[in-house]
Short mmCIF file of C-alpha atoms and ligand atoms in Angstrom, two decimals:
data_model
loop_
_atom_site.label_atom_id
_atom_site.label_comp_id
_atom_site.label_asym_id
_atom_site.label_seq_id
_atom_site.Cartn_x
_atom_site.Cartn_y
_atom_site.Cartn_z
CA UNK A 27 -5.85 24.09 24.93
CA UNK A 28 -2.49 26.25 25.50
CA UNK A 29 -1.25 25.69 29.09
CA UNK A 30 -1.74 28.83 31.46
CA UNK A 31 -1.13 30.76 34.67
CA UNK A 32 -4.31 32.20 36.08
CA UNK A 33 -3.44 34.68 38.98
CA UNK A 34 -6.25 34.71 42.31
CA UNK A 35 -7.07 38.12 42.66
CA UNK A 36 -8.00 37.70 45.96
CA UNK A 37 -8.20 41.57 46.58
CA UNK A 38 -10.65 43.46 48.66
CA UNK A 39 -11.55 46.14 46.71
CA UNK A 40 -11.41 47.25 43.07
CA UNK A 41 -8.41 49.70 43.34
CA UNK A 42 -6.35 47.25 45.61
CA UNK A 43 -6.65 45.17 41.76
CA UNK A 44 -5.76 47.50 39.76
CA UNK A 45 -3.02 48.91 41.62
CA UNK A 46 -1.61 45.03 41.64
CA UNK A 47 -2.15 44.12 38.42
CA UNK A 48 -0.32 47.97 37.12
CA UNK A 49 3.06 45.85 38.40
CA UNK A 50 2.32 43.90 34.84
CA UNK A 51 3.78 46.19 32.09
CA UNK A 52 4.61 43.53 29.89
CA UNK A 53 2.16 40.68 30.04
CA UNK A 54 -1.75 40.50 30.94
CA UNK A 55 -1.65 37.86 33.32
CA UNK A 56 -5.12 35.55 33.71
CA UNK A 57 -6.65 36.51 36.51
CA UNK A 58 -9.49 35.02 38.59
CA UNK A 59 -11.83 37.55 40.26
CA UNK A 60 -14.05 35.37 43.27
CA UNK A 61 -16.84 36.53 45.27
CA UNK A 62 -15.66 38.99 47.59
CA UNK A 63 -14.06 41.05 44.99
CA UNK A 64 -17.11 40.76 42.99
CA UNK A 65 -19.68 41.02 45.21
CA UNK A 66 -17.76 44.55 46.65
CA UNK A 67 -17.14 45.88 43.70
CA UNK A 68 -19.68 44.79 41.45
CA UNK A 69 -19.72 43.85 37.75
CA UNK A 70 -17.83 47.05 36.57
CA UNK A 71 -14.67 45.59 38.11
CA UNK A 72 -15.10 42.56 35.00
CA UNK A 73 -15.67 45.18 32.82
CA UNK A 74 -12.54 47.20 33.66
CA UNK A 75 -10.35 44.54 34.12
CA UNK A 76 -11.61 43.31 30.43
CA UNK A 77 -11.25 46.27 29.04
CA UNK A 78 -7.43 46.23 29.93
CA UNK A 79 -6.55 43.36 28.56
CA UNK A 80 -6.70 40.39 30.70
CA UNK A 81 -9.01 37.09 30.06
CA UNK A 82 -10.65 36.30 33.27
CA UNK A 83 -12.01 33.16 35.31
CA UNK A 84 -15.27 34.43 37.37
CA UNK A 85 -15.06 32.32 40.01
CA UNK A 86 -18.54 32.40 41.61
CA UNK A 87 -19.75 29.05 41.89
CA UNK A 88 -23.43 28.87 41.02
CA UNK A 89 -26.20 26.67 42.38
CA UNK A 90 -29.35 27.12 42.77
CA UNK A 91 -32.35 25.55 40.40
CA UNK A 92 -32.11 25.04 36.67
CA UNK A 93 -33.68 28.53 35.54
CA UNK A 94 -32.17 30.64 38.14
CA UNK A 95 -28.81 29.15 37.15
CA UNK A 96 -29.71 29.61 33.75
CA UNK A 97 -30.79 32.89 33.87
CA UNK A 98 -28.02 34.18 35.71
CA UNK A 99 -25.49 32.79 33.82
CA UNK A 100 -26.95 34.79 30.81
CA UNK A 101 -26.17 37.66 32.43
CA UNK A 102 -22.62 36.58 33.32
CA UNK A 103 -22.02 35.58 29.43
CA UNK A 104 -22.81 39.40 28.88
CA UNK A 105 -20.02 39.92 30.78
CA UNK A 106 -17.81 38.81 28.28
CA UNK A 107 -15.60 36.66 30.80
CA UNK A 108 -13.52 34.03 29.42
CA UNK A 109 -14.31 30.75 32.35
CA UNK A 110 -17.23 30.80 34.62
CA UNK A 111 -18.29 27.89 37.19
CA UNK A 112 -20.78 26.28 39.40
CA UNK A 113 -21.09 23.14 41.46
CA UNK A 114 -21.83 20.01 40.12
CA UNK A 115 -23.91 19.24 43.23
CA UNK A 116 -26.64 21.05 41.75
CA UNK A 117 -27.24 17.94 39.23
CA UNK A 118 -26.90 17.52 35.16
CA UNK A 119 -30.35 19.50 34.46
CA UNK A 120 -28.48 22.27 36.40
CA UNK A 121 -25.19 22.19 34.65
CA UNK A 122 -27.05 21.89 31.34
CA UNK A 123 -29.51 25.19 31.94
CA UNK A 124 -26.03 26.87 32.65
CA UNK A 125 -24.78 25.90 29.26
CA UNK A 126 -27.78 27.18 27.65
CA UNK A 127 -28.16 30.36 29.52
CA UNK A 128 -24.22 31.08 28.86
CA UNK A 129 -24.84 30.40 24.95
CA UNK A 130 -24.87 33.60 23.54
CA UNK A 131 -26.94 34.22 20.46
CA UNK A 132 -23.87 33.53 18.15
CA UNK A 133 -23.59 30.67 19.31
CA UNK A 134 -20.03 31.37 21.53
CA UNK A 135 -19.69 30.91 25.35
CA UNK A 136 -17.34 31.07 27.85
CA UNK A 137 -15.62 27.82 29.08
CA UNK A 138 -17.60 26.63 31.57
CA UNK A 139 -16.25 24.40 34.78
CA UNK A 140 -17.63 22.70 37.93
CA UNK A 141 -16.56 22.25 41.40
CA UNK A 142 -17.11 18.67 41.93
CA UNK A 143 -16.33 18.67 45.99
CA UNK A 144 -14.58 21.60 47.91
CA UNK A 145 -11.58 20.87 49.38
CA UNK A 146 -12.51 22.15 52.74
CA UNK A 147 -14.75 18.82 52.61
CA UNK A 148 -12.80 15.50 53.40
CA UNK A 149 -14.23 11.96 53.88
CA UNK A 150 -15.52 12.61 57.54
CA UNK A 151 -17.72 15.59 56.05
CA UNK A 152 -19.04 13.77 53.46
CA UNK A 153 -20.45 10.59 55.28
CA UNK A 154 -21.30 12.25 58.93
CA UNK A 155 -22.75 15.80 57.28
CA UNK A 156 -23.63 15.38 54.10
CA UNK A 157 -24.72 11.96 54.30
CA UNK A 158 -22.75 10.35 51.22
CA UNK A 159 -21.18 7.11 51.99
CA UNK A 160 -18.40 6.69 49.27
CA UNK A 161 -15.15 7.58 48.88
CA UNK A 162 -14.65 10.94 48.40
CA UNK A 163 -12.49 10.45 44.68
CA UNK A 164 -15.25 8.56 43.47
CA UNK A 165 -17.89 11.30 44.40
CA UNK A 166 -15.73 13.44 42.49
CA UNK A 167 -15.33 11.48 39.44
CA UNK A 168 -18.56 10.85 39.48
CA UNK A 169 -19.70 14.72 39.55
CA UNK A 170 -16.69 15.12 36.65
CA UNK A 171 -18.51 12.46 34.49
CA UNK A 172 -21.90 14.40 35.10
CA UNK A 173 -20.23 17.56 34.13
CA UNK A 174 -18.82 16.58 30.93
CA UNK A 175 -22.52 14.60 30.60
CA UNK A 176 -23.98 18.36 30.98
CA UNK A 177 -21.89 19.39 28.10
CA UNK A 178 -19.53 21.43 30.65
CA UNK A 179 -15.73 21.88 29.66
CA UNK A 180 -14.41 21.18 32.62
CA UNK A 181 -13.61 21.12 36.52
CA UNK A 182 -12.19 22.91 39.33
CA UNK A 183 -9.55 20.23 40.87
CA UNK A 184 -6.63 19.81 43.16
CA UNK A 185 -3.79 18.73 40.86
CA UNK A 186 -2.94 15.85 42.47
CA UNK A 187 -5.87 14.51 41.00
CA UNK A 188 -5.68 16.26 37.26
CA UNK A 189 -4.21 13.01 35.74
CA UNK A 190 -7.45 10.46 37.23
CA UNK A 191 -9.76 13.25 36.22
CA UNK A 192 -8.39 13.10 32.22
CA UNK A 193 -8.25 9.27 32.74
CA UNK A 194 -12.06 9.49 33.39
CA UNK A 195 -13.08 12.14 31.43
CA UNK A 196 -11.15 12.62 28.36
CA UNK A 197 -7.52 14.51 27.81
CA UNK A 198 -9.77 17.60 26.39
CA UNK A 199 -11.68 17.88 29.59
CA UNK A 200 -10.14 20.62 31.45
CA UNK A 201 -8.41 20.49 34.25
CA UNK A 202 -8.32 23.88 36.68
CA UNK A 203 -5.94 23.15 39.62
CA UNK A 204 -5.51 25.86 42.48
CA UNK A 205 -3.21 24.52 45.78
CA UNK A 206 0.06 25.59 43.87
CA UNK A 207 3.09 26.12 45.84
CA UNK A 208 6.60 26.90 45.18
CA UNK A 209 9.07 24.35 46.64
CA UNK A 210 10.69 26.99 48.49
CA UNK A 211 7.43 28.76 49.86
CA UNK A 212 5.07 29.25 52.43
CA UNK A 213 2.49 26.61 52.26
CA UNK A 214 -0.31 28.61 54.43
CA UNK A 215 -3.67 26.93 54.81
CA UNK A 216 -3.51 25.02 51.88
CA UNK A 217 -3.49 21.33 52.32
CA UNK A 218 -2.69 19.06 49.47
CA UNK A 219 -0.31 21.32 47.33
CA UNK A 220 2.38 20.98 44.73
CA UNK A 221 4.88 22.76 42.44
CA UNK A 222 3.97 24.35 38.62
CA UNK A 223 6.31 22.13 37.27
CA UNK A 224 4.87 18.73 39.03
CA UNK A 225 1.52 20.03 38.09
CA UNK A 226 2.24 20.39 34.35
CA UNK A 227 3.92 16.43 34.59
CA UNK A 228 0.43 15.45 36.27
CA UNK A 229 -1.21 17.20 33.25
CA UNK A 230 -3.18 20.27 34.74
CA UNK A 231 -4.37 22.41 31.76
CA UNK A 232 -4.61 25.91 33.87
CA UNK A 233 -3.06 26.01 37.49
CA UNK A 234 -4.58 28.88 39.65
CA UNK A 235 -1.87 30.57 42.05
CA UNK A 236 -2.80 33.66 44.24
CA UNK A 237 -0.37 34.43 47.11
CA UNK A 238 2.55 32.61 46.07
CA UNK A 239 1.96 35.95 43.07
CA UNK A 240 0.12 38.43 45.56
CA UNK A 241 2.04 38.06 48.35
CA UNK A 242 5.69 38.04 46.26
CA UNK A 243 8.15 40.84 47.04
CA UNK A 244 8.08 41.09 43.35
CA UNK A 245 4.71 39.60 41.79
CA UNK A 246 5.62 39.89 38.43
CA UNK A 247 9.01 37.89 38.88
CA UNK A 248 6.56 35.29 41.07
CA UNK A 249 4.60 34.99 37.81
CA UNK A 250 7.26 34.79 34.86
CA UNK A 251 8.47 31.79 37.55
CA UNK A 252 5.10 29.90 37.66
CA UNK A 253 4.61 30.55 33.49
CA UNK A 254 8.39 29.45 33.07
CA UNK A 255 8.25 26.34 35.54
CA UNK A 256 4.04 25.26 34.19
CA UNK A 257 3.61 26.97 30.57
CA UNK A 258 6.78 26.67 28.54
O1 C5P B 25 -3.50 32.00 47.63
P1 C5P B 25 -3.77 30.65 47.04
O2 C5P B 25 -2.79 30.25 45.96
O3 C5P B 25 -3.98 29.57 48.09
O4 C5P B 25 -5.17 30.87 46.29
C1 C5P B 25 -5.87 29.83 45.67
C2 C5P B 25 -7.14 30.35 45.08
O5 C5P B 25 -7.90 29.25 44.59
C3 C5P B 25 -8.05 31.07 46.07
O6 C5P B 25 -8.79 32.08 45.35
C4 C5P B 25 -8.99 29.99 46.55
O7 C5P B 25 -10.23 30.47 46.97
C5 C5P B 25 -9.15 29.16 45.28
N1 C5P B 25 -9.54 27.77 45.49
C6 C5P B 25 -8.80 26.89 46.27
N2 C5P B 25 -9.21 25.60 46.43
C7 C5P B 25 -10.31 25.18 45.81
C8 C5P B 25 -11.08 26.05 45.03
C9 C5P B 25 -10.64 27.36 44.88
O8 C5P B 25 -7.76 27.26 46.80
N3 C5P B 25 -10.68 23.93 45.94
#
């Protein structure tokens, strides 16, 4: 798997993307498209954002029961999308219903990844509110080893933990690592960050940036920075 950049498109609505992503004349960037853009715009935003060029990571994080994961993730495959994802929490017979309803008839698929815990949730959350009384890189070890159990390609991670998670899982399971900073930027509300370059020594396999890109003066020098410093 080729190292890449995948720029957050974390854009309101549809023409506030496509008015960012016309600063890219000479690449198409990766992008991920999450809920709010999706849900406001609807599917047709996938489509057009396909149909110029770019792969993209649908970022809406499934979980419900087996067949109404698998069922909606059939219509997500039709889509054409390149990664898709869900959370782990909903259980192997989950994650392997969302394999089956991604499969197209051909026999292809997008990559498919799993959020193992969000990183809004820290040890506190875990024991007093959800009522799990191990240590949090455990649970999400754990929940990596049921994904790649599932038949899943993959998980969502902070990079900080990208090396333990191919320890555990493999060096082909991927790792998808948002919390990317530069050294010389604005941190924001992101806790446990780091650089492109210390996330392709930990051994990240796709790093996810948004506003270190979005917010740039110049986006597309912001990018060529994060592919030169992570992907070369
Ligand atoms: O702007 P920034 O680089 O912080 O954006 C990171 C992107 O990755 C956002 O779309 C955010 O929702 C997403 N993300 C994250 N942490 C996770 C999972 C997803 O920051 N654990």
């Amino acid at each position: 798997m080729k190292r890449d950049v995948i720029i957050a498109c974390d854009f309101p609505t549809a023409e506030d993307t496509i008015r960012f992503l016309d600063n890219f004349k000479d690449e198409k960037p990766f992008v991920k498209i999450g809920m709010e853009l999706f849900y406001g715009a609807g599917p047709d935003i996938v489509r057009e954002i396909k149909a110029r060029g770019h792969k993209i990571f649908l970022d809406l994080k499934l979980h419900d029961i087996p067949n109404t994961v698998k069922k909606a993730m059939s219509v997500l495959s039709g889509l054409d999308v390149d990664i898709c994802n869900l959370h782990a929490a909903g259980g192997i017979d989950m994650m392997k219903a969302a394999v089956e309803g991604l499969t197209r008839a051909d026999g292809t698929r997008p990559m498919l990844i799993a959020v193992t815990q969000l990183t809004s949730i820290d040890q506190t959350r875990l024991e007093n509110e959800l009522l799990i009384n191990k240590p949090i890189d455990q649970v999400v070890m754990q929940y990596a080893l049921n994904a790649r159990q599932a038949g899943l390609d993959g998980v969502v991670c902070s990079p900080l933990e990208a090396g333990k998670v191919h320890e555990t899982c493999g060096k082909d399971f991927l790792t998808v690592t948002p919390g990317i900073r530069f050294a010389d930027g604005a941190v924001g509300d992101q806790q446990r960050v780091t650089t492109p370059a210390k996330a392709k020594e930990i051994g990240s396999d796709f790093i996810v940036v948004g506003r270190p890109i979005t917010a740039a003066e110049d986006p597309v020098a912001a990018y060529r920075r994060c592919m030169s410093d992570f992907a070369e």
